[in-house]
Amino acid sequence: MPALTTNAVGSYPKPDYLAQARTQFSQGKIDRAELDKLERKATEYWIRSQEQIGLDVLVHGEMERGDMVAYFAGEPGGNPIGGMKLGGLVRSYGNRYYHKPIIVDRLTWPGPMTVEMWRYAQSLTDRPVKGMLTGAYTMVEWSFDDYYPSRRDAVLDMAPIIRREVEELVKAGAKYIQIDEPAIHTRPNEDFDLAVEAMHLTVDGIDAEFHTHICYGEVEKIYPDMLRLPVKQIHLAFMNTDFEYLKLIEQTPFDSGKDLGVGVTDIHTRFIEKVEDVKDGIRRTLKLFPPERLWIYPDCGLKTRTTDEAEAKLQVMVDAVRDIKRELEIE
Amino acid sequence: MQTTVVGNYPKIPNRPRPARLRQAINRRDRGEITSEELARIEDEVTVEVIGEQVEAGLDIITDGQVRWDDDQTYVTRRLGGVEIGSLERYLDTNTYYRRPEVTGPVSWREPILVRDYRFAAENSAKPVKAIITGPYTLAALSLDNHYGSREKLALALAEELRNEVQALAEAGAPIIQVNDPVIVFNKDDIEIFSRALTRMLNGVQVETAVYTWFGSAAQILPALLDLPVATIGLDFVSGRDNWEAVKSVRFDKKLGAGIVDGRNTRIESLEQIEESIRRLSESVPPADIYVNPSCGLEYLPRETAFEKLKRMVEGARRAQPVAA
């Protein structure tokens, strides 16, 4: 991929018609085929939108997924991992509740869970579409567990399931696969080795380029440990912390064999960053990395923003990269 | 030995029971009902939640903190000098709270929790303890734009919240419990923590407790035992080191024994509960043990929380030494 490749983290906002259709489907008012049609329509929208904005590598936008863990555990329309189900309502925050997954039995791979949608998205474009999965550690950490004697046992049984899905995506033609581990800094002392072990079990020996996204949170607690993750690229949310993570990298250099994914627009604000501010962040990062080792992203998935906000943020990012490339005379 | 809870209880039940509070908040947000009508539903749900705790067989209950959006904002929103800010991840969970932003000197202006305590006490067949979030945790989870140091902010919060503690004591709360979990994540701050809690509670003429969760208090347990409180609450589920820690000190306070997992749906066996209590009884006289979950139950499905409490009560009964 070219220097300063632009890409996105995973999710985009769902159009109203799809949000309504998901509710109707879960109430039995429309059938799977109807929901499928609308998911594809929304996916096509986002593929075209990303092309128009000018991203180099695309994501399919996760129109079929509600929550990044619950999708794999029994959300309506999904193909749930064996041994997982959705439990009762649990509060997320404010007045928002969700059906938190529960591991109730031995985990098994249920057949392809994400391949069909990936294949559809890739069929729409010549640009590469990333395969998007949730990592084994986060899958377990964000679920209840009624079955396994320890978190370790559950994670080690989850990893081969995610691996199997990776293999299916690679078989279908995916070159880039992102395995999100937003929960990885939950218990850095207790569990980080386990998360690394799980990533090895998930990706080792498979011929694809692996990325991971680590959400904002106490990133300083897992740096430089995170460099042990066996992936080609680690993506971090830089804009939300005003590029503070650069200080960590100044103190302890980033692994020279890895690329850095740089989040340059904050997904938690409705405010649209100025191109100059995004360029400033990229320039600061370029003091520590050659451009070939940087990919440029938003901080996180954009699904909580409106479509207009999400597209505006992507456009600012792409415009900033175009300017910087011109300055550096990269083509 | 008595059974109790650490604080919050799930706000809404699952089908077929109606999610009344959730619906009421949505309706208030849409302007279909007034804030007064919502407050009445909050009261009704509080009565329901009190009823469930009593039915589960607990000896001491809370009001379930049904009205609390989170531990930080409910206590700070009525203080002067604090505004409610952005959504932030709560400790090591996948849940969020709104971060208080300290914009000027914090000041206690009016009772925050007294009306809730009185309402719960009037509607409960069992004693109700009052819960308040601790000054250290509030300071650590706030954005400070005024004091310039966590210590100054924690001490200022302690000084002001002391008024609330006194108001609760005057209202007749038999136990006032300070939930102050964040210290287990920042053990180096134990001196700030101790000074703040002492300032808040010293000389208060009612039984007091300080509870921690989500980790071990092993290295700071001696300092906790020096605090002017009757009870220390520890999480024995996620803080595995706490088992050894209570054996290695002279535990001369009451113990809030968090032995039932407040974060997982798996229901503990009676044997497991009995065994946990027996182990702790080697370090603390059974009469000085409060048996409770490891943390608030809010992030479990409501029905699971109820089942867990019932099981905990039964396990505690079985572990109770037979009266001579």
XYZ file of C-alpha atoms in Angstrom:
655
model
C 0.000 0.000 0.000
C 1.135 3.585 -0.588
C 2.632 5.741 2.142
C -0.032 7.284 4.386
C -2.714 4.839 3.313
C -6.168 6.013 4.400
C -8.607 3.566 5.935
C -11.376 3.483 8.574
C -11.734 1.547 11.802
C -14.873 -0.452 11.128
C -18.377 0.763 11.764
C -20.405 3.501 10.111
C -23.776 4.927 11.143
C -26.780 2.938 10.001
C -29.396 4.723 7.919
C -32.818 5.096 9.537
C -34.436 2.579 7.191
C -31.961 -0.074 8.340
C -32.324 0.720 12.037
C -36.092 0.341 11.619
C -35.730 -2.841 9.608
C -33.537 -4.384 12.312
C -36.238 -3.699 14.887
C -38.927 -5.064 12.574
C -36.874 -8.177 11.889
C -36.389 -8.881 15.586
C -40.161 -8.501 16.020
C -40.792 -10.952 13.190
C -42.423 -8.311 10.994
C -40.017 -8.684 8.058
C -38.044 -11.733 6.916
C -34.327 -12.357 6.590
C -34.319 -11.709 2.852
C -35.833 -8.276 3.316
C -33.345 -7.363 6.048
C -30.519 -8.715 3.920
C -31.558 -6.530 1.013
C -31.481 -3.409 3.175
C -28.157 -4.338 4.772
C -26.679 -4.668 1.297
C -28.181 -1.390 0.192
C -26.634 0.389 3.187
C -23.304 -1.379 2.642
C -23.251 -0.278 -0.965
C -23.909 3.281 0.169
C -20.841 3.234 2.394
C -18.603 1.610 -0.196
C -19.527 4.318 -2.705
C -19.182 7.018 -0.078
C -15.682 5.889 0.904
C -14.662 5.720 -2.765
C -15.945 9.201 -3.384
C -14.225 10.616 -0.339
C -11.087 8.883 -1.535
C -10.059 6.266 1.025
C -7.404 3.801 -0.171
C -8.571 0.775 1.808
C -12.254 0.384 2.651
C -14.282 -1.219 5.413
C -17.723 -2.671 4.778
C -19.240 -0.544 7.540
C -20.800 -3.282 9.731
C -24.362 -2.565 8.668
C -25.317 -6.106 9.737
C -23.842 -5.733 13.231
C -25.309 -4.020 16.255
C -22.601 -4.551 18.846
C -19.142 -5.877 17.951
C -19.405 -8.753 20.436
C -23.150 -9.396 20.541
C -23.215 -9.804 16.741
C -21.245 -13.028 17.183
C -23.403 -14.186 20.083
C -26.937 -14.187 18.749
C -27.974 -10.766 17.484
C -30.941 -11.176 15.131
C -29.676 -11.923 11.636
C -26.228 -13.130 12.736
C -24.769 -16.636 12.842
C -23.860 -17.025 16.514
C -20.834 -18.835 17.839
C -21.909 -22.168 19.357
C -22.080 -21.962 23.134
C -22.943 -18.261 23.178
C -26.298 -16.617 23.565
C -27.659 -13.203 24.367
C -28.697 -12.767 27.987
C -31.088 -10.387 29.702
C -30.909 -6.634 29.353
C -27.934 -4.967 30.972
C -27.379 -1.263 31.189
C -24.633 0.211 29.062
C -24.926 3.816 30.159
C -27.588 6.468 30.583
C -30.881 4.924 29.499
C -29.245 2.538 27.029
C -29.447 -1.199 27.578
C -28.254 -4.159 25.545
C -28.492 -7.920 25.621
C -25.070 -8.802 26.960
C -23.738 -12.116 25.608
C -23.329 -15.128 27.886
C -21.063 -18.099 27.307
C -23.260 -21.027 28.293
C -21.476 -24.011 26.782
C -18.306 -25.095 25.040
C -17.514 -22.634 22.247
C -17.701 -23.901 18.665
C -17.360 -22.331 15.230
C -20.821 -22.196 13.635
C -19.719 -21.865 10.004
C -18.825 -18.562 8.336
C -20.102 -15.551 10.252
C -18.730 -12.622 8.280
C -17.622 -13.948 4.906
C -20.772 -13.357 2.893
C -20.961 -9.673 3.766
C -17.246 -9.196 3.173
C -17.528 -10.878 -0.209
C -20.474 -8.693 -1.137
C -18.671 -5.496 -0.121
C -15.529 -6.494 -2.014
C -17.586 -7.287 -5.105
C -18.628 -3.637 -5.248
C -15.155 -2.115 -5.477
C -11.663 -2.514 -6.840
C -10.120 -1.147 -3.676
C -9.279 -3.647 -0.944
C -11.965 -4.184 1.709
C -10.708 -5.220 5.118
C -12.059 -8.234 6.957
C -13.279 -7.160 10.400
C -13.338 -9.418 13.443
C -13.441 -9.030 17.194
C -10.486 -10.574 19.006
C -10.814 -13.521 21.363
C -9.889 -11.583 24.475
C -12.482 -8.868 23.899
C -15.115 -11.447 22.908
C -14.722 -13.087 26.318
C -14.089 -9.984 28.389
C -17.286 -8.325 27.182
C -19.427 -11.426 27.769
C -20.685 -13.153 30.872
C -19.324 -16.652 31.351
C -21.436 -19.383 32.906
C -19.375 -22.241 31.533
C -15.583 -22.019 31.676
C -13.664 -22.392 34.934
C -11.520 -19.355 34.154
C -11.260 -16.464 31.730
C -8.112 -18.066 30.390
C -9.953 -21.256 29.470
C -12.634 -19.283 27.696
C -10.176 -17.098 25.770
C -8.114 -20.077 24.649
C -11.241 -21.786 23.334
C -12.419 -18.594 21.652
C -9.165 -17.973 19.765
C -9.425 -21.003 17.419
C -12.956 -19.901 16.495
C -11.793 -16.448 15.464
C -8.877 -18.105 13.650
C -11.246 -20.308 11.702
C -13.173 -17.236 10.620
C -9.898 -15.561 9.599
C -9.085 -18.576 7.455
C -12.453 -18.346 5.748
C -11.963 -14.646 5.030
C -8.517 -15.320 3.587
C -9.939 -18.146 1.478
C -12.524 -15.698 0.159
C -9.718 -13.325 -0.817
C -9.258 -10.859 2.053
C -5.706 -9.470 2.147
C -6.125 -7.243 5.176
C -7.804 -8.426 8.345
C -8.363 -6.292 11.387
C -8.830 -8.025 14.710
C -10.171 -5.517 17.172
C -9.121 -5.779 20.793
C -10.642 -2.713 22.468
C -10.769 -4.529 25.820
C -7.095 -5.438 25.811
C -6.095 -2.897 28.441
C -8.785 -4.002 30.883
C -6.429 -5.890 33.184
C -2.979 -5.150 31.867
C -1.027 -6.871 34.619
C -3.206 -9.886 35.005
C -4.208 -10.626 31.432
C -1.952 -9.048 28.855
C 0.053 -12.212 28.226
C -3.194 -14.062 27.683
C -4.335 -11.527 25.106
C -1.019 -11.870 23.249
C -1.220 -15.652 23.371
C -4.753 -15.523 21.995
C -3.634 -13.304 19.119
C -0.873 -15.784 18.263
C -3.414 -18.587 18.207
C -5.629 -16.493 15.973
C -3.166 -15.351 13.292
C 0.096 -17.302 13.352
C 1.011 -18.852 10.023
C -1.881 -17.340 8.099
C -1.002 -15.431 4.948
C -2.692 -12.047 5.347
C -1.770 -8.667 6.761
C -3.150 -8.368 10.269
C -4.072 -5.156 12.016
C -5.477 -4.570 15.451
C -7.384 -1.620 16.816
C -6.929 -0.763 20.465
C -9.524 1.653 21.697
C -8.867 4.735 23.741
C -8.336 3.996 27.421
C -5.274 3.385 29.496
C -2.991 2.759 26.562
C 0.061 3.869 28.545
C -0.365 0.775 30.742
C 0.164 -1.569 27.804
C 2.897 0.308 25.978
C 5.403 -0.985 24.939
C 3.927 -4.404 25.823
C 1.452 -4.073 22.964
C 4.329 -4.394 20.526
C 4.383 -8.108 21.371
C 1.075 -8.558 19.550
C 1.830 -10.594 16.410
C 0.238 -8.165 13.975
C 1.649 -5.975 11.231
C -0.150 -2.856 12.367
C -1.513 -1.415 15.596
C -4.084 1.342 15.432
C -4.515 3.828 18.275
C -6.861 6.753 18.877
C -4.477 9.718 18.695
C -6.807 12.669 18.218
C -8.912 11.986 21.343
C -5.793 12.427 23.469
C -4.287 15.214 21.351
C -1.458 12.947 20.170
C -0.229 12.344 23.742
C 0.732 8.783 22.768
C 3.593 10.221 20.730
C 5.338 10.860 24.044
C 5.199 7.147 24.843
C 6.704 6.367 21.449
C 9.396 9.002 21.942
C 10.406 7.318 25.184
C 10.284 3.760 23.846
C 10.502 3.401 20.076
C 7.730 1.588 18.251
C 8.651 -1.834 16.865
C 10.446 -1.216 13.558
C 8.729 -4.211 11.996
C 5.280 -2.805 12.585
C 3.194 -0.082 11.033
C 1.253 2.417 13.075
C -2.402 3.206 12.482
C -2.984 6.810 13.464
C -6.452 7.955 14.525
C -6.692 11.590 13.462
C -10.344 12.495 14.007
C -12.155 12.159 17.320
C -15.245 10.004 16.942
C -16.773 11.140 20.230
C -17.380 14.713 19.156
C -19.793 16.151 16.626
C -17.241 18.860 15.973
C -15.517 18.470 12.599
C -11.780 18.897 12.930
C -9.959 21.422 10.786
C -7.778 20.038 8.023
C -4.872 22.049 9.436
C -5.230 20.409 12.865
C -5.272 16.941 11.338
C -2.220 17.812 9.239
C -0.478 19.075 12.328
C -1.075 15.731 14.054
C 0.194 13.785 11.051
C 3.285 15.997 10.833
C 4.050 15.398 14.504
C 3.735 11.667 13.941
C 5.992 11.877 10.889
C 8.822 13.073 13.138
C 8.889 9.556 14.584
C 7.869 7.441 11.585
C 8.602 7.362 7.879
C 5.383 7.852 5.881
C 5.486 4.287 4.523
C 4.901 3.012 8.036
C 1.803 5.080 8.760
C -1.827 4.420 7.926
C -4.293 7.193 8.634
C -7.713 6.546 10.216
C -10.405 8.078 12.389
C -9.899 7.310 16.097
C -12.475 4.538 16.232
C -15.632 3.289 14.500
C -17.895 6.135 13.422
C -21.231 4.453 14.097
C -22.272 6.849 16.853
C -22.003 9.877 14.589
C -24.575 10.971 11.997
C -23.880 10.084 8.366
C -23.035 13.719 7.607
C -20.632 13.964 10.530
C -18.969 10.667 9.665
C -18.463 11.652 6.051
C -17.203 15.112 6.978
C -14.658 13.596 9.345
C -13.462 11.145 6.690
C -13.185 13.966 4.163
C -11.068 16.086 6.496
C -8.795 13.115 7.026
C -8.409 12.397 3.289
C -7.852 16.099 2.499
C -5.187 16.374 5.171
C -3.362 13.327 3.831
C -3.511 14.669 0.277
C -1.898 17.953 1.410
C 0.788 16.228 3.404
C 1.656 13.960 0.506
C 2.011 16.990 -1.694
C 4.327 18.594 0.858
C 6.410 15.437 1.036
C 6.235 14.996 -2.725
C 4.947 11.466 -2.350
C 2.764 9.999 -5.021
C -23.209 -12.411 60.377
C -25.522 -10.331 58.229
C -26.259 -10.251 54.516
C -26.305 -7.073 52.488
C -25.450 -5.516 49.109
C -22.736 -3.127 47.994
C -24.988 -0.558 46.361
C -26.845 -0.530 43.082
C -29.405 -2.974 41.753
C -30.536 -3.468 38.116
C -32.987 -0.756 37.155
C -35.171 -2.664 34.714
C -36.449 -6.252 34.639
C -36.713 -8.443 31.556
C -39.802 -9.515 29.709
C -42.546 -10.228 30.412
C -42.134 -7.648 33.166
C -42.277 -4.099 31.825
C -39.160 -1.892 31.734
C -41.050 0.955 33.363
C -38.124 3.148 34.284
C -36.566 2.919 30.849
C -39.885 3.784 29.213
C -40.497 6.645 31.618
C -37.093 8.188 30.960
C -37.675 7.934 27.218
C -41.065 9.570 27.612
C -39.629 12.346 29.742
C -36.916 12.916 27.132
C -39.610 13.200 24.462
C -41.557 15.662 26.598
C -44.496 13.269 27.052
C -44.286 13.225 30.842
C -42.927 15.762 33.303
C -39.894 15.341 35.522
C -42.301 15.086 38.476
C -44.049 12.151 36.841
C -40.702 10.516 36.187
C -39.743 11.055 39.833
C -42.922 9.273 40.889
C -42.033 6.289 38.714
C -38.513 6.301 40.147
C -40.111 6.073 43.576
C -42.317 3.198 42.498
C -39.391 1.332 40.984
C -37.401 1.983 44.161
C -40.191 0.354 46.183
C -40.129 -2.599 43.782
C -36.375 -2.973 44.086
C -36.524 -2.705 47.870
C -39.167 -5.425 47.808
C -36.901 -7.724 45.785
C -33.996 -7.271 48.169
C -36.222 -7.975 51.155
C -37.738 -10.983 49.405
C -34.255 -12.310 48.678
C -33.786 -12.360 52.442
C -31.142 -9.680 52.946
C -30.691 -8.297 56.450
C -29.646 -4.815 55.333
C -30.556 -3.282 51.992
C -30.014 -0.121 49.953
C -32.518 1.836 47.910
C -30.963 0.174 44.848
C -29.674 3.531 43.590
C -32.369 3.420 40.946
C -32.218 7.192 40.506
C -28.452 7.242 40.102
C -27.172 7.664 36.588
C -23.765 6.651 37.906
C -21.815 6.806 41.164
C -20.052 10.026 40.276
C -22.729 12.296 38.863
C -25.528 11.569 41.314
C -23.457 12.789 44.228
C -21.641 15.670 42.556
C -24.424 17.143 40.419
C -25.854 19.154 43.302
C -22.504 20.452 44.555
C -21.431 23.952 43.677
C -18.376 24.118 41.427
C -19.139 20.937 39.487
C -20.573 20.452 36.021
C -21.366 17.146 34.359
C -19.176 16.462 31.340
C -18.270 13.830 28.769
C -19.019 10.125 28.664
C -16.045 8.094 29.908
C -15.326 4.418 30.385
C -15.889 3.330 33.991
C -12.724 1.655 35.284
C -12.150 -1.713 33.638
C -15.707 -2.236 32.425
C -17.539 -1.850 29.138
C -19.888 0.645 30.795
C -19.697 4.404 30.889
C -20.250 7.302 33.272
C -20.405 11.032 32.786
C -17.292 12.705 34.069
C -17.824 15.508 36.590
C -15.873 18.641 35.688
C -14.695 20.754 38.570
C -14.878 24.365 37.492
C -14.540 26.179 40.834
C -14.421 25.551 44.588
C -16.696 22.595 45.404
C -19.418 23.423 47.895
C -22.213 21.492 49.584
C -25.371 23.522 49.244
C -28.224 21.195 50.138
C -28.874 17.583 51.084
C -28.348 15.286 48.107
C -29.311 11.850 49.395
C -31.422 12.495 52.477
C -34.807 12.453 50.777
C -33.898 9.168 49.048
C -32.810 7.643 52.358
C -36.024 8.666 54.114
C -38.166 7.372 51.292
C -36.384 4.016 51.279
C -36.505 3.655 55.052
C -40.254 4.340 55.076
C -40.816 1.732 52.395
C -38.583 -1.051 53.648
C -39.270 -3.870 56.054
C -35.498 -4.132 56.625
C -32.902 -1.561 57.709
C -31.625 0.605 54.860
C -28.030 1.781 54.685
C -27.168 5.036 52.972
C -24.572 4.900 50.200
C -22.356 7.791 49.173
C -19.468 7.811 46.737
C -16.108 8.523 48.343
C -14.054 11.680 47.900
C -11.011 9.913 46.502
C -12.992 8.131 43.784
C -14.850 11.317 42.897
C -11.591 13.233 42.652
C -9.887 10.547 40.581
C -12.765 10.214 38.112
C -13.392 13.939 37.687
C -11.769 16.433 35.393
C -10.174 19.021 37.652
C -10.008 22.497 36.169
C -9.695 24.271 39.463
C -7.648 22.702 42.264
C -4.595 21.646 40.328
C -3.998 18.512 42.406
C -5.950 15.387 43.118
C -5.131 15.724 46.794
C -6.585 19.212 47.092
C -9.712 18.198 45.223
C -10.201 15.017 47.277
C -9.813 16.919 50.544
C -12.185 19.646 49.432
C -14.780 17.064 48.397
C -14.340 15.297 51.744
C -14.842 18.517 53.658
C -18.043 19.317 51.760
C -19.476 15.796 51.697
C -19.023 15.611 55.452
C -22.145 17.814 55.556
C -24.022 15.149 53.629
C -22.843 12.435 55.989
C -24.042 14.453 58.940
C -27.379 15.122 57.274
C -27.816 11.396 56.633
C -26.916 10.607 60.241
C -29.467 13.151 61.470
C -32.060 11.602 59.163
C -31.519 8.363 61.044
C -29.455 6.245 58.643
C -28.200 3.333 60.773
C -25.194 2.757 58.517
C -23.477 5.167 56.143
C -21.359 3.438 53.561
C -18.758 5.196 51.468
C -18.104 3.481 48.141
C -14.561 4.408 47.201
C -13.279 1.739 44.793
C -10.702 3.593 42.729
C -8.029 3.421 45.423
C -7.341 -0.229 44.514
C -6.236 0.979 41.068
C -4.015 3.771 42.455
C -2.559 2.329 45.645
C 0.208 4.931 45.706
C -2.456 7.474 46.602
C -3.374 5.722 49.849
C -2.304 8.678 51.987
C -4.555 11.069 50.090
C -7.342 8.508 50.312
C -6.945 8.107 54.076
C -6.746 11.812 54.788
C -9.844 12.489 52.715
C -11.921 9.715 54.279
C -10.830 10.701 57.756
C -11.838 14.264 57.096
C -15.213 13.107 55.827
C -16.039 10.607 58.566
C -14.036 11.320 61.710
C -16.272 11.639 64.759
C -19.485 10.779 62.893
C -21.819 9.170 65.408
C -23.194 6.394 63.274
C -21.835 3.112 61.933
C -19.712 3.768 58.841
C -18.175 1.593 56.155
C -15.816 2.021 53.241
C -16.116 -0.395 50.310
C -13.696 -1.119 47.469
C -14.145 -3.380 44.450
C -12.617 -4.588 41.152
C -9.273 -5.439 42.648
C -7.204 -6.362 45.622
C -6.502 -4.043 48.520
C -3.705 -6.286 49.775
C -0.888 -3.732 50.067
C -3.107 -1.017 51.502
C -5.121 -3.116 53.945
C -3.187 -1.956 57.043
C -3.953 1.650 56.106
C -7.633 0.816 55.569
C -7.743 -0.755 59.033
C -6.535 2.551 60.513
C -9.475 4.492 59.058
C -12.199 5.812 61.377
C -14.806 3.415 59.967
C -16.459 0.290 61.372
C -16.378 -1.822 58.214
C -13.969 -2.429 55.357
C -15.535 -3.863 52.210
C -13.287 -5.990 49.993
C -13.848 -7.745 46.658
C -12.766 -11.383 47.017
C -13.833 -12.290 43.479
C -11.662 -10.050 41.315
C -9.214 -9.305 44.149
C -7.872 -12.789 44.734
C -5.007 -11.434 46.862
C -7.522 -10.246 49.424
C -7.859 -13.829 50.722
C -4.260 -13.871 51.898
C -4.313 -10.225 52.908
C -7.031 -10.632 55.543
C -5.080 -13.512 57.076
C -1.861 -11.535 57.272
C -3.235 -8.664 59.367
C -5.070 -8.362 62.653
C -8.464 -7.675 61.158
C -10.071 -5.702 63.969
C -12.951 -4.171 62.042
C -16.053 -5.613 60.487
C -15.507 -7.113 57.055
C -17.752 -6.490 54.070
C -17.053 -9.780 52.345
C -17.630 -9.541 48.595
C -17.766 -13.252 47.820
C -20.482 -13.448 45.173
C -19.502 -12.210 41.720
C -21.419 -9.039 40.952
C -20.147 -8.952 37.397
C -20.905 -12.423 36.118
C -24.166 -14.282 35.584
C -22.978 -17.672 36.857
C -24.796 -18.428 40.117
C -22.433 -19.551 42.850
C -23.111 -22.894 44.517
C -24.170 -23.056 48.140
C -21.015 -25.002 48.907
C -18.864 -22.295 47.375
C -20.561 -19.587 49.425
C -20.347 -21.594 52.644
C -16.704 -22.390 52.031
C -15.855 -18.739 51.372
C -17.503 -17.677 54.609
C -15.746 -20.410 56.566
C -12.384 -19.351 55.193
C -12.987 -15.734 56.134
C -14.229 -16.766 59.571
C -10.686 -17.898 60.339
C -9.601 -14.241 60.217
C -12.727 -12.372 61.254
C -15.311 -13.458 63.849
C -18.497 -14.476 62.007
C -20.480 -11.886 63.954
C -18.318 -9.198 62.334
C -18.869 -10.340 58.754
C -21.279 -8.772 56.303
C -21.777 -11.165 53.418
C -22.368 -9.318 50.137
C -21.664 -9.415 46.393
C -18.280 -8.239 45.115
C -19.713 -4.956 43.801
C -23.026 -3.372 42.847
C -25.355 -5.646 40.888
C -26.549 -3.117 38.361
C -24.676 -4.611 35.414
C -26.316 -8.017 35.727
C -29.717 -8.862 34.298
C -32.234 -8.113 37.063
C -33.476 -11.682 37.444
C -29.910 -12.969 37.773
C -29.150 -10.401 40.453
C -32.181 -11.573 42.429
C -31.223 -15.256 42.091
C -27.686 -14.466 43.209
C -28.896 -12.664 46.312
C -31.258 -15.497 47.234
C -28.458 -18.002 46.854
C -26.063 -15.835 48.848
C -28.560 -15.525 51.702
C -29.121 -19.260 51.776
C -25.393 -19.968 51.720
C -24.836 -17.517 54.547
C -27.576 -19.179 56.592
C -25.956 -22.547 56.128
C -22.578 -21.165 57.136
C -24.027 -19.519 60.233
C -22.625 -21.205 63.327
C -25.425 -22.958 65.177
C -26.325 -20.963 68.286
C -25.287 -22.778 71.443
